[in-house]
Structure formats: C-alpha cells, structure tokens
Coordinates of C-alpha atoms and ligand atoms in Angstrom, one line a residue:
M1430 CA -35.1 30.6 -69.9
A1431 CA -33.2 33.6 -68.6
S1432 CA -34.5 33.2 -65.1
S1433 CA -33.6 29.5 -64.9
C1434 CA -30.1 30.4 -66.2
L1435 CA -29.7 33.0 -63.5
H1436 CA -31.0 30.4 -61.1
A1437 CA -28.3 27.9 -62.2
I1438 CA -25.6 30.5 -61.8
L1439 CA -26.8 31.4 -58.4
L1440 CA -26.9 27.8 -57.4
F1441 CA -23.4 27.3 -58.8
S1442 CA -22.0 30.2 -56.9
L1443 CA -23.7 29.1 -53.7
L1444 CA -22.2 25.6 -54.1
F1445 CA -18.8 27.2 -54.8
I1446 CA -19.1 29.4 -51.6
S1447 CA -20.1 26.5 -49.4
S1448 CA -17.4 24.2 -50.8
T1449 CA -14.8 26.8 -50.0
I1450 CA -16.1 27.1 -46.5
V1451 CA -15.9 23.4 -46.1
H1452 CA -12.4 23.4 -47.5
A1453 CA -11.3 26.2 -45.1
Q1454 CA -12.6 24.2 -42.2
T1455 CA -11.0 20.9 -43.1
S1456 CA -7.6 22.5 -43.9
F1457 CA -7.3 23.9 -40.4
R1458 CA -4.9 21.5 -38.7
P1459 CA -5.1 21.9 -34.9
K1460 CA -1.9 21.3 -33.0
G1461 CA -4.1 19.5 -30.4
L1462 CA -7.5 19.3 -28.8
I1463 CA -8.6 20.0 -25.3
L1464 CA -11.3 18.6 -23.0
P1465 CA -12.1 20.3 -19.6
V1466 CA -12.4 17.9 -16.7
T1467 CA -14.3 18.5 -13.5
K1468 CA -14.4 16.3 -10.3
D1469 CA -17.9 15.4 -9.2
A1470 CA -18.1 16.1 -5.5
S1471 CA -20.4 13.3 -4.6
T1472 CA -19.1 10.4 -6.7
L1473 CA -15.5 11.6 -7.0
Q1474 CA -15.7 10.8 -10.7
Y1475 CA -13.8 12.9 -13.2
L1476 CA -16.3 14.3 -15.8
T1477 CA -15.9 15.8 -19.2
Q1478 CA -18.2 17.0 -21.9
I1479 CA -18.1 16.7 -25.7
S1480 CA -20.5 18.0 -28.3
Q1481 CA -22.0 15.2 -30.5
R1482 CA -24.8 14.6 -33.0
T1483 CA -26.7 16.8 -35.5
P1484 CA -27.8 19.2 -34.1
L1485 CA -24.9 19.2 -31.7
V1486 CA -25.7 18.7 -28.1
P1487 CA -23.3 18.7 -25.1
V1488 CA -22.9 15.2 -23.7
S1489 CA -21.6 14.8 -20.1
L1490 CA -19.3 11.8 -19.7
T1491 CA -17.3 10.0 -17.0
L1492 CA -13.6 10.0 -17.9
D1493 CA -12.1 6.6 -18.1
L1494 CA -8.3 6.7 -18.7
G1495 CA -8.1 3.0 -19.5
G1496 CA -11.5 2.8 -21.2
Q1497 CA -11.7 1.3 -24.6
F1498 CA -13.8 3.9 -26.4
L1499 CA -16.6 6.4 -26.1
W1500 CA -19.9 4.9 -25.2
V1501 CA -23.2 6.8 -24.7
D1502 CA -26.7 5.8 -23.8
C1503 CA -28.6 5.5 -27.1
D1504 CA -31.8 4.2 -25.5
Q1505 CA -33.0 7.6 -24.2
G1506 CA -32.7 11.0 -25.9
Y1507 CA -30.3 10.1 -28.7
V1508 CA -31.5 12.3 -31.5
S1509 CA -29.3 12.9 -34.5
S1510 CA -29.6 13.1 -38.3
S1511 CA -26.0 12.1 -38.7
Y1512 CA -25.9 8.8 -36.8
I1513 CA -24.5 6.0 -39.0
P1514 CA -24.5 2.4 -37.7
A1515 CA -21.4 0.4 -38.6
R1516 CA -22.3 -2.3 -41.2
C1517 CA -21.0 -5.8 -40.7
R1518 CA -17.5 -6.4 -42.0
S1519 CA -16.9 -2.8 -42.8
A1520 CA -13.6 -1.0 -42.2
K1521 CA -15.2 0.6 -39.1
C1522 CA -15.8 -2.9 -37.6
S1523 CA -12.3 -4.0 -38.2
L1524 CA -10.9 -0.8 -36.7
A1525 CA -12.9 -1.6 -33.6
G1526 CA -11.7 -5.2 -33.7
S1527 CA -15.4 -6.3 -34.0
S1528 CA -16.0 -9.4 -36.0
G1529 CA -19.6 -10.0 -34.9
C1530 CA -22.7 -9.3 -36.9
G1531 CA -26.1 -8.6 -35.5
D1532 CA -29.7 -7.8 -36.1
C1533 CA -32.2 -6.0 -33.9
F1534 CA -35.8 -6.9 -33.5
S1535 CA -37.2 -3.6 -32.3
P1536 CA -38.1 -0.6 -34.5
P1537 CA -34.9 0.9 -36.0
S1538 CA -33.3 3.6 -33.9
P1539 CA -29.8 4.6 -32.9
G1540 CA -28.5 1.5 -31.3
C1541 CA -31.0 -0.8 -33.1
N1542 CA -30.2 -1.5 -36.7
N1543 CA -29.8 -4.7 -38.8
N1544 CA -26.6 -6.0 -40.2
T1545 CA -24.3 -4.1 -37.8
C1546 CA -21.3 -5.0 -35.7
G1547 CA -21.0 -4.2 -32.0
A1548 CA -18.8 -4.1 -28.9
F1549 CA -19.2 -4.3 -25.2
P1550 CA -19.7 -0.9 -23.6
D1551 CA -18.4 -1.1 -20.1
N1552 CA -19.3 0.8 -16.9
S1553 CA -15.9 0.3 -15.4
I1554 CA -17.1 1.8 -12.1
T1555 CA -19.8 -0.8 -11.4
R1556 CA -18.1 -3.3 -13.6
T1557 CA -21.2 -3.9 -15.7
A1558 CA -21.1 -4.4 -19.5
T1559 CA -23.7 -5.1 -22.2
S1560 CA -23.5 -5.4 -25.9
G1561 CA -24.1 -2.4 -28.1
E1562 CA -24.1 -1.3 -31.7
L1563 CA -20.9 0.3 -33.1
A1564 CA -21.7 3.6 -34.8
S1565 CA -20.3 6.9 -35.9
D1566 CA -21.6 10.4 -35.6
I1567 CA -20.1 13.9 -35.6
V1568 CA -18.3 15.1 -32.5
S1569 CA -17.0 18.7 -32.0
V1570 CA -14.2 19.5 -29.6
Q1571 CA -12.1 22.6 -29.0
S1572 CA -8.7 22.7 -30.6
S1573 CA -5.7 23.9 -28.5
N1574 CA -2.2 25.1 -28.9
G1575 CA -1.3 23.6 -25.5
K1576 CA -1.8 27.0 -23.8
N1577 CA -5.4 28.1 -24.6
P1578 CA -8.4 26.6 -26.3
G1579 CA -8.9 27.6 -29.9
R1580 CA -11.7 27.2 -32.4
N1581 CA -13.9 24.2 -32.4
V1582 CA -13.1 21.4 -34.8
S1583 CA -15.3 18.4 -35.7
D1584 CA -14.8 14.8 -36.7
K1585 CA -17.7 13.8 -38.9
D1586 CA -17.4 10.1 -38.4
F1587 CA -16.3 9.6 -34.8
L1588 CA -16.7 6.0 -33.8
F1589 CA -18.5 5.1 -30.5
V1590 CA -20.6 2.4 -29.1
C1591 CA -24.2 2.6 -28.1
G1592 CA -24.8 1.8 -24.4
A1593 CA -28.1 1.4 -22.6
T1594 CA -29.8 3.5 -19.9
F1595 CA -29.2 0.9 -17.2
L1596 CA -25.5 1.1 -17.8
L1597 CA -25.5 4.6 -16.5
N1598 CA -26.3 3.4 -12.9
G1599 CA -23.5 4.3 -10.7
L1600 CA -22.3 7.2 -12.8
A1601 CA -22.5 10.8 -11.7
S1602 CA -25.8 12.6 -12.1
G1603 CA -26.4 13.9 -15.6
V1604 CA -23.7 11.7 -17.2
K1605 CA -24.7 9.9 -20.4
G1606 CA -21.7 7.6 -20.9
M1607 CA -18.0 7.2 -20.6
A1608 CA -15.0 8.6 -22.5
G1609 CA -12.4 6.0 -22.9
L1610 CA -8.8 7.1 -23.4
G1611 CA -7.3 3.6 -23.4
R1612 CA -5.0 1.7 -25.7
T1613 CA -7.3 0.8 -28.6
R1614 CA -7.6 2.1 -32.1
I1615 CA -10.9 3.6 -31.4
S1616 CA -10.3 5.4 -28.1
L1617 CA -10.5 9.1 -28.1
P1618 CA -6.8 9.8 -28.4
S1619 CA -6.4 7.3 -31.2
Q1620 CA -9.3 8.7 -33.3
F1621 CA -8.3 12.3 -32.7
S1622 CA -4.7 11.7 -33.6
A1623 CA -5.7 9.9 -36.8
E1624 CA -8.4 12.5 -37.8
F1625 CA -6.3 15.6 -37.2
S1626 CA -2.8 14.1 -37.9
F1627 CA -1.1 15.0 -34.7
P1628 CA 1.2 12.8 -32.6
R1629 CA -0.4 9.9 -30.7
K1630 CA 0.2 11.5 -27.4
F1631 CA -2.1 13.0 -24.8
A1632 CA -1.7 14.6 -21.4
V1633 CA -3.9 14.4 -18.3
C1634 CA -3.9 16.9 -15.5
L1635 CA -6.6 16.4 -12.9
S1636 CA -7.7 19.2 -10.6
S1637 CA -8.0 18.3 -6.9
T1638 CA -11.1 20.4 -6.2
S1639 CA -14.5 20.0 -7.6
N1640 CA -15.0 23.7 -8.2
S1641 CA -12.1 24.1 -10.7
K1642 CA -11.4 22.5 -14.1
G1643 CA -8.5 20.2 -15.0
V1644 CA -7.7 19.2 -18.5
V1645 CA -7.0 16.5 -21.0
L1646 CA -4.8 17.8 -23.8
F1647 CA -4.6 15.6 -26.9
G1648 CA -1.5 16.0 -29.0
D1649 CA 2.1 16.9 -28.2
G1650 CA 3.4 19.5 -25.8
P1651 CA 4.7 21.9 -24.6
Y1652 CA 1.7 22.3 -22.3
S1653 CA 1.3 25.5 -20.4
F1654 CA -0.3 26.5 -17.1
L1655 CA -0.6 29.8 -15.5
P1656 CA 1.5 31.7 -14.4
N1657 CA 3.7 30.9 -17.5
R1658 CA 4.7 27.3 -16.5
E1659 CA 5.6 25.4 -19.6
Y1660 CA 6.1 21.6 -19.6
S1661 CA 8.0 20.2 -22.5
S1662 CA 9.8 16.9 -22.9
D1663 CA 12.7 18.0 -20.6
D1664 CA 10.3 18.4 -17.7
F1665 CA 9.1 14.8 -17.7
S1666 CA 10.6 11.7 -16.4
Y1667 CA 9.8 8.7 -18.5
T1668 CA 8.9 5.1 -17.9
P1669 CA 7.7 2.3 -20.2
L1670 CA 4.1 1.5 -20.5
F1671 CA 3.3 -2.2 -20.4
I1672 CA 0.5 -4.1 -22.1
N1673 CA -1.4 -6.5 -20.0
P1674 CA -2.1 -9.5 -22.3
V1675 CA -5.4 -10.2 -20.8
S1676 CA -8.3 -7.7 -21.0
T1677 CA -9.3 -6.1 -17.7
A1678 CA -12.7 -5.1 -19.1
S1679 CA -16.0 -6.5 -17.6
A1680 CA -16.8 -8.3 -20.8
F1681 CA -14.4 -9.1 -23.7
S1682 CA -13.6 -11.5 -26.4
S1683 CA -10.8 -13.9 -25.5
G1684 CA -7.4 -12.9 -26.8
T1685 CA -8.0 -9.2 -26.3
P1686 CA -5.3 -7.4 -24.4
S1687 CA -6.2 -4.8 -21.7
S1688 CA -6.7 -1.3 -22.9
E1689 CA -5.5 0.1 -19.5
Y1690 CA -2.1 1.8 -18.8
F1691 CA 0.3 -0.4 -16.8
I1692 CA 3.7 0.8 -15.5
G1693 CA 6.5 -1.2 -14.1
V1694 CA 6.8 -0.4 -10.4
K1695 CA 9.8 -2.4 -9.0
S1696 CA 9.7 -1.3 -5.4
I1697 CA 8.2 1.1 -3.0
K1698 CA 10.2 3.5 -0.7
I1699 CA 9.0 5.6 2.2
N1700 CA 11.4 8.4 3.3
E1701 CA 13.7 6.8 0.8
K1702 CA 13.8 3.5 2.6
V1703 CA 12.7 0.3 0.9
V1704 CA 9.4 -1.1 2.1
P1705 CA 9.6 -4.9 2.3
I1706 CA 7.0 -6.3 -0.1
N1707 CA 6.5 -9.5 -2.2
T1708 CA 7.8 -8.2 -5.5
T1709 CA 6.3 -11.1 -7.5
L1710 CA 3.0 -9.2 -7.1
L1711 CA 4.5 -6.3 -9.0
S1712 CA 4.8 -8.1 -12.4
I1713 CA 2.0 -9.1 -14.7
D1714 CA 1.8 -12.9 -15.0
S1715 CA 0.6 -14.9 -18.1
Q1716 CA -3.0 -14.8 -16.7
G1717 CA -2.8 -11.0 -16.7
V1718 CA -2.8 -10.9 -12.9
G1719 CA -0.6 -8.5 -10.9
G1720 CA 1.2 -5.3 -11.9
T1721 CA 0.5 -1.7 -11.5
K1722 CA -2.0 0.4 -13.5
I1723 CA -3.2 4.0 -13.5
S1724 CA -7.0 4.6 -13.2
T1725 CA -9.3 7.5 -13.1
V1726 CA -12.3 5.5 -12.2
N1727 CA -10.9 4.7 -8.7
P1728 CA -10.8 7.8 -6.5
Y1729 CA -8.0 6.4 -4.3
T1730 CA -4.9 4.2 -4.8
I1731 CA -5.7 0.5 -4.1
L1732 CA -3.1 -1.9 -2.8
E1733 CA -3.2 -5.7 -2.6
T1734 CA -3.5 -6.6 1.1
S1735 CA 0.1 -7.6 1.9
I1736 CA 1.4 -4.5 0.1
Y1737 CA -1.2 -2.4 1.9
N1738 CA -0.2 -3.7 5.3
A1739 CA 3.5 -3.2 4.6
V1740 CA 3.0 0.3 3.3
T1741 CA 0.7 1.6 6.0
N1742 CA 2.8 0.1 8.9
F1743 CA 6.0 1.5 7.5
F1744 CA 4.3 4.9 6.9
V1745 CA 3.0 5.0 10.5
K1746 CA 6.5 4.1 11.9
E1747 CA 8.2 6.8 9.7
L1748 CA 5.7 9.5 10.5
A1749 CA 6.0 8.7 14.2
I1750 CA 3.0 10.5 15.6
P1751 CA 0.0 8.8 17.3
T1752 CA -2.8 7.5 15.1
V1753 CA -6.5 8.4 15.7
P1754 CA -9.5 6.1 15.0
S1755 CA -9.5 5.4 11.3
V1756 CA -12.3 6.6 8.9
A1757 CA -13.4 4.2 6.1
P1758 CA -12.3 3.5 3.5
F1759 CA -8.9 4.3 5.0
G1760 CA -7.0 2.3 7.5
V1761 CA -4.7 4.9 9.2
C1762 CA -5.5 8.4 10.2
F1763 CA -3.9 11.1 12.2
D1764 CA -4.8 14.3 14.0
S1765 CA -4.1 16.9 11.3
R1766 CA -3.0 19.4 14.0
N1767 CA 0.1 17.1 14.5
I1768 CA 1.1 17.5 10.8
T1769 CA 2.7 20.6 9.3
S1770 CA 1.7 22.1 5.9
T1771 CA 4.0 22.4 3.0
R1772 CA 3.7 23.6 -0.6
V1773 CA 3.1 20.0 -1.7
G1774 CA 0.5 19.3 1.0
P1775 CA 0.7 17.8 4.5
G1776 CA 4.3 17.3 5.6
V1777 CA 4.5 13.5 5.7
P1778 CA 7.0 11.0 4.6
S1779 CA 7.4 10.8 0.8
I1780 CA 6.3 7.6 -0.9
D1781 CA 8.3 6.6 -4.0
L1782 CA 7.2 4.3 -6.7
V1783 CA 10.6 3.1 -8.0
L1784 CA 10.4 2.3 -11.7
Q1785 CA 12.8 0.8 -14.3
N1786 CA 15.9 1.7 -12.2
E1787 CA 16.7 3.3 -8.8
N1788 CA 17.1 6.7 -10.5
V1789 CA 13.6 6.8 -11.9
F1790 CA 10.9 7.1 -9.4
W1791 CA 7.5 8.8 -9.0
R1792 CA 7.6 10.6 -5.7
I1793 CA 4.2 11.0 -4.0
F1794 CA 3.9 13.9 -1.6
G1795 CA 1.3 14.7 1.1
A1796 CA -1.1 16.4 -1.3
N1797 CA -1.3 13.1 -3.2
S1798 CA -1.1 10.7 -0.3
M1799 CA -3.2 12.3 2.4
V1800 CA -6.9 12.9 2.5
L1801 CA -8.6 15.3 4.9
V1802 CA -11.7 13.4 5.9
S1803 CA -13.0 15.8 8.6
E1804 CA -11.8 19.0 10.2
N1805 CA -8.9 17.5 12.2
V1806 CA -8.6 14.0 10.7
L1807 CA -6.1 13.4 7.9
C1808 CA -5.8 9.8 6.6
L1809 CA -3.3 8.0 4.4
G1810 CA -5.4 7.9 1.3
F1811 CA -4.7 4.3 0.3
V1812 CA -7.3 1.5 0.2
D1813 CA -6.9 -2.2 0.9
G1814 CA -7.6 -4.1 -2.3
G1815 CA -7.9 -7.5 -0.7
V1816 CA -6.0 -10.7 -1.3
N1817 CA -5.6 -11.9 -4.9
P1818 CA -6.9 -8.8 -6.7
R1819 CA -6.6 -8.8 -10.5
T1820 CA -4.1 -5.9 -10.3
S1821 CA -1.8 -5.4 -7.3
I1822 CA -1.5 -1.6 -7.4
V1823 CA -4.1 0.7 -8.9
I1824 CA -2.9 4.3 -8.8
G1825 CA -6.1 6.2 -8.3
G1826 CA -7.3 9.7 -9.0
H1827 CA -6.2 11.4 -5.8
T1828 CA -2.6 10.3 -6.4
I1829 CA -2.5 11.8 -9.9
E1830 CA -4.2 15.1 -9.2
D1831 CA -1.9 18.1 -9.8
N1832 CA 0.5 15.8 -11.6
L1833 CA 0.9 16.2 -15.3
L1834 CA 1.0 12.8 -17.0
Q1835 CA 1.7 12.4 -20.7
F1836 CA 0.8 9.1 -22.4
D1837 CA 2.9 8.5 -25.5
L1838 CA 1.1 5.7 -27.4
A1839 CA 3.6 5.5 -30.3
A1840 CA 6.6 5.2 -28.0
S1841 CA 4.6 3.3 -25.4
R1842 CA 5.9 5.4 -22.5
L1843 CA 4.5 7.5 -19.7
G1844 CA 5.9 11.0 -19.0
F1845 CA 5.3 12.2 -15.4
T1846 CA 6.2 15.3 -13.5
S1847 CA 5.4 14.4 -9.8
S1848 CA 3.5 17.2 -8.1
I1849 CA 3.3 20.4 -10.2
L1850 CA 2.5 22.3 -6.9
F1851 CA 6.3 22.5 -6.6
R1852 CA 6.4 24.8 -9.5
Q1853 CA 3.6 26.9 -8.0
T1854 CA 1.0 25.9 -10.4
T1855 CA -1.9 23.5 -10.4
C1856 CA -4.0 21.5 -12.9
A1857 CA -6.7 24.1 -12.4
N1858 CA -4.4 26.7 -13.9
F1859 CA -4.9 25.9 -17.5
N1860 CA -5.9 29.2 -19.2
F1861 CA -9.4 28.4 -20.6
T1862 CA -9.7 31.8 -22.2
S1863 CA -10.4 30.9 -25.9
I1864 CA -8.2 32.5 -28.5
A1865 CA -10.5 31.5 -31.3
Ligands
NAG2421 C1 -34.2 -6.7 -39.0 O1 -34.6 -7.7 -39.9 C2 -35.7 -8.5 -39.4 C3 -35.9 -9.6 -40.3 O2 -35.9 -9.2 -41.6 C4 -36.9 -7.6 -39.2 O3 -38.0 -8.3 -38.7 C5 -36.6 -6.5 -38.3 O4 -37.6 -5.6 -38.1 C6 -35.4 -5.7 -38.7 N1 -34.9 -4.8 -37.7 C7 -34.6 -3.5 -37.9 C8 -34.2 -2.7 -36.8 O5 -34.6 -3.0 -39.0
NAG2422 C1 -17.2 25.4 -28.9 O1 -17.5 24.2 -28.2 C2 -17.8 24.5 -26.8 C3 -18.1 23.2 -26.1 O2 -17.3 22.2 -26.6 C4 -19.1 25.4 -26.7 O3 -19.3 25.8 -25.4 C5 -18.9 26.7 -27.6 O4 -20.1 27.4 -27.6 C6 -18.4 26.3 -29.0 N1 -18.1 27.5 -29.7 C7 -18.6 27.8 -30.9 C8 -18.1 29.0 -31.5 O5 -19.3 27.0 -31.5
NAG2423 C1 4.4 -13.7 -3.4 O1 3.3 -13.6 -4.3 C2 3.1 -14.6 -5.2 C3 2.0 -14.2 -6.1 O2 0.8 -14.0 -5.4 C4 2.9 -15.9 -4.4 O3 2.7 -17.0 -5.3 C5 4.0 -16.2 -3.5 O4 3.7 -17.3 -2.6 C6 4.3 -15.0 -2.6 N1 5.5 -15.2 -1.8 C7 5.6 -15.0 -0.5 C8 6.9 -15.2 0.1 O5 4.6 -14.7 0.2
NAG2424 C1 -0.7 15.7 18.6 O1 -1.8 16.5 18.8 C2 -2.4 16.3 20.0 C3 -3.7 17.1 20.0 O2 -3.5 18.4 19.4 C4 -1.5 16.7 21.1 O3 -2.1 16.5 22.4 C5 -0.2 15.9 21.0 O4 0.7 16.3 21.9 C6 0.4 16.0 19.6 N1 1.4 15.0 19.5 C7 2.5 15.3 18.8 C8 3.5 14.1 18.8 O5 2.7 16.3 18.3
NAG2425 C1 -5.2 33.8 -20.7 O1 -5.1 33.8 -22.1 C2 -5.6 35.0 -22.8 C3 -5.5 34.7 -24.3 O2 -4.2 34.4 -24.7 C4 -4.7 36.2 -22.3 O3 -5.2 37.3 -22.9 C5 -4.8 36.3 -20.8 O4 -3.9 37.3 -20.4 C6 -4.4 35.0 -20.1 N1 -4.6 35.1 -18.7 C7 -3.7 35.2 -17.8 C8 -4.1 35.3 -16.4 O5 -2.5 35.3 -18.2

C-alpha cells in the first residue's frame, strides 16, 4: 500500500517534470529559423539539410525556391515512429489543397496507407512527377535571431509528401528529396511561419562557391553578415511578386496557380541603354506563358531566343573586345585577360532588369553575369531558352548568388539588394557559430 502510494507520487512528479519541460520548449518563440545551403560542385544544385523523423535523422535536400512543399523518398530508408499519413478529407488535406482519396495495395509503410490524400511530388530539375501520400512527421531546425543560429526547435506535425526512389534521379548524390519554398500553404516558409508565429517572410542568400555555406533565413530581418553588415528594410529595393495563374509544375490539378516567384521585368538595359526586345514576352498571358521568374533549380539565367540574341549581341557590342570560341552552354565568351577585375566581379557592362518603373531596377554586375569556364575563358553566363518557352526569363542561381533576396508572402513583394559584394561581404559570411 505504502509502496504503491510512493510509486504514484513519483509517477506524478515525473509527469509534472516532463510536462514543464515540454511547456518550456513550446513557449520558446524563435524570431526565425535558419537552413544552411551549400552548392554541389558537380550538379550546381543548392543543397540543404533538415532533421526529420523519430529518431531524428539529417535529410539532405535540393533547394527549390518555387517548389510546392517538402518531398522525400519514402520507399527506401524511411524509418520513423512519428510518421502520420493524412487521412482523406482531414484539415491537413485541405491545407495542402488535396481533395483526392487513395488506397494502397502493398503492405502498409510510410507512403503506403489506406484512406489517405496525396499530392504530386515534383523533381523540378528533370521535370518528373509522381503521386505520393501526404503525411506529417517531426522536423527539427535551428532557430535564429538573424545574426547567429540558436537552439534547435521542432515542428511535430510538419506536412510533406512521400516521393519515390526513382524521383531522386538527377538530384545530387546523397539527396533524398526537395525542399520547396514556394507560394503554397504547405511550403517550408508557410508552415514555419504558422507554427512559430513569425512574419511570412524569408530571405535567401546563396554562396557562389561550393566550399562555403549560404543561408535561407525564415522570418523577418534585420539579417546580419560578417563583418557587421546588417540588412533591414531600408537596405532593400522592393518589387511586386506576381502570381502566374497556371501551375508551372510537372503535374498538377487544373486551376492550380504556379507556386513559383514571378517578378515584373519591363525592360532590360546594358550600360544603362535599352536593349530592344519584344516586351510582349515579358508579361504573363492567360495561358500562364511568358514573364520572369526566379529559380534555384536552374544554375544559369535562361532567356527566350529573341531576348537571348538581343542581349548577347548588345553586350558584345558594349564590351567591345574580341570574342573567343564559345563554350557550351554559353554563346559568347571572352579572353579573361582582356577584362579587368572589380569588387563586384569582372569589369563588364552592367545589365539592369528594369522593374515597375525606371527608378527600380535590379543591377547585375560581372560576378553575377560572367562565368569563368576555364583558366582564360570568361563567358556571359546566360543560356538560350529556345523559342516559345513557358517562361521568357528564368533568373537562375548564378545571377542571385551573393545577392540578398527577401520574399514577403503577406505583402507579395520581393526585396532585393543587388550584389552584397559592394558592401564587402558575401552570402558565405553568415556567422554560423551557434549561440544556443
Ligand atoms: C487497403 O485496403 C485494402 C482493401 O481492404 C487491403 O487489401 C489493403 O491491404 C489495404 N492496404 C493497406 C496499406 O493497409
Ligand atoms: C541542432 O541541429 C543541427 C542540425 O540541424 C545538429 O547538427 C545539432 O547537433 C543539433 N543540436 C542539438 C543540440 O541537438
Ligand atoms: C512578340 O511576342 C509575341 C508573343 O510571343 C508574339 O505574338 C508577337 O508576334 C511578337 N512580336 C514581334 C514584333 O515579333
Ligand atoms: C585581348 O587579349 C589578347 C591576348 O591576351 C591580346 O592579344 C589582345 O590585344 C587583347 N585585346 C584587347 C582589346 O585588349
Ligand atoms: C560569431 O558569433 C559568435 C557568437 O555571437 C561571436 O562570439 C563571434 O565573435 C562571431 N564571429 C565573428 C568573426 O565576429
């Protein structure tokens, strides 16, 4: 009797202690979260890592700025005691915009359960999609004050979609899925902002070298980089983000808008002179064709053929030095010994993407326009996207490296800084020393 009473008291106090620990954890409100980003040298993909499952394991992912959600391979090696499939018609399904309902005729496992809803995990690099089960599991990410990483925080029911092993083809070695930061209610930024009650904003700063880390910072600024360079709202120029009414994913249900980030480029200038192009191509038509988007799954900026020809010819004329035989995938290259070096890369004509009015433009300097393809060959790092591409201008990874971009989902606008090399810092200068 006495011993069982003691037992009950012990049990009670244990419960009490563990519930206070749980309480202390959930009451910590991070200002933001941080993911490190590395550039894979062979595929030029930008990779990140999150911890997921019970027990937690690090999962390597290809970063997809316009991607719809997190998807991971559930066919191989997905082991977790906290995996929960989303039941048909549940709140999770409606958050994901998934009205379907499916059964699975293999033994139950993560990715294969009855009475679940699903979505289309998309390998946006190879443009391959499949259908997969919507599910939730725990993810753990480092918090951040915008300056350093802090303690790890977890989201116990983070929604993601189960992909398949074949969907990993074309992704960097070791990668198990893709991390979508796009405009949906279940993308990483949307779920993190909802879970931790911080503003629906995130910033991307990609490093230009594969041996140093860039960052994605979820939450509002200011964002700081060494040595003591702080970026707050005054340091950004802003331009509206546009919604393309037709999905750009490899598979989608009709009526779904694109989850990618489109901006309104109105003209292009080189050395501050207007490049003659067909401006009809710069707007998005009712079929969702045309316009300008930003992408991290394309290593270089891609231009529709007529824009590509106009830009490269104008650039060659303005640079006014002889070209050398070109190196694929680029069309115009130069002897790098003919080009000076500046703080913002090779000293070449600036390229401006002129936005909502003449005073708002995104200036692209040599570090973001030129690619050193071999010891003495420097090419204009733009690629010909062919005639009638879905999107006329795709601003690719090389063009946004060492630029700080802030995506404000609530205000539907992009904040951009142009090259931060001007302020003698780089995206690799985030201070990853944890203050936890
Ligand atoms: C789903 O239900 C069907 C029919 O009742 C059954 O044959 C199948 O084994 C179930 N699948 C799973 C994954 O439970
Ligand atoms: C926090 O998470 C990171 C990876 O996200 C991991 O390397 C680190 O060990 C974790 N720290 C703690 C204290 O769990
Ligand atoms: C400009 O582009 C639009 C859309 O592709 C096309 O319909 C139109 O014919 C083009 N105009 C000229 C002058 O090439
Ligand atoms: C460009 O470089 C080549 C080789 O170094 C040199 O012969 C040529 O004179 C240079 N041209 C200009 C315009 O600087
Ligand atoms: C990085 O942050 C840590 C923690 O705040 C600080 O101690 C350290 O001095 C910082 N590093 C540099 C180079 O400033």
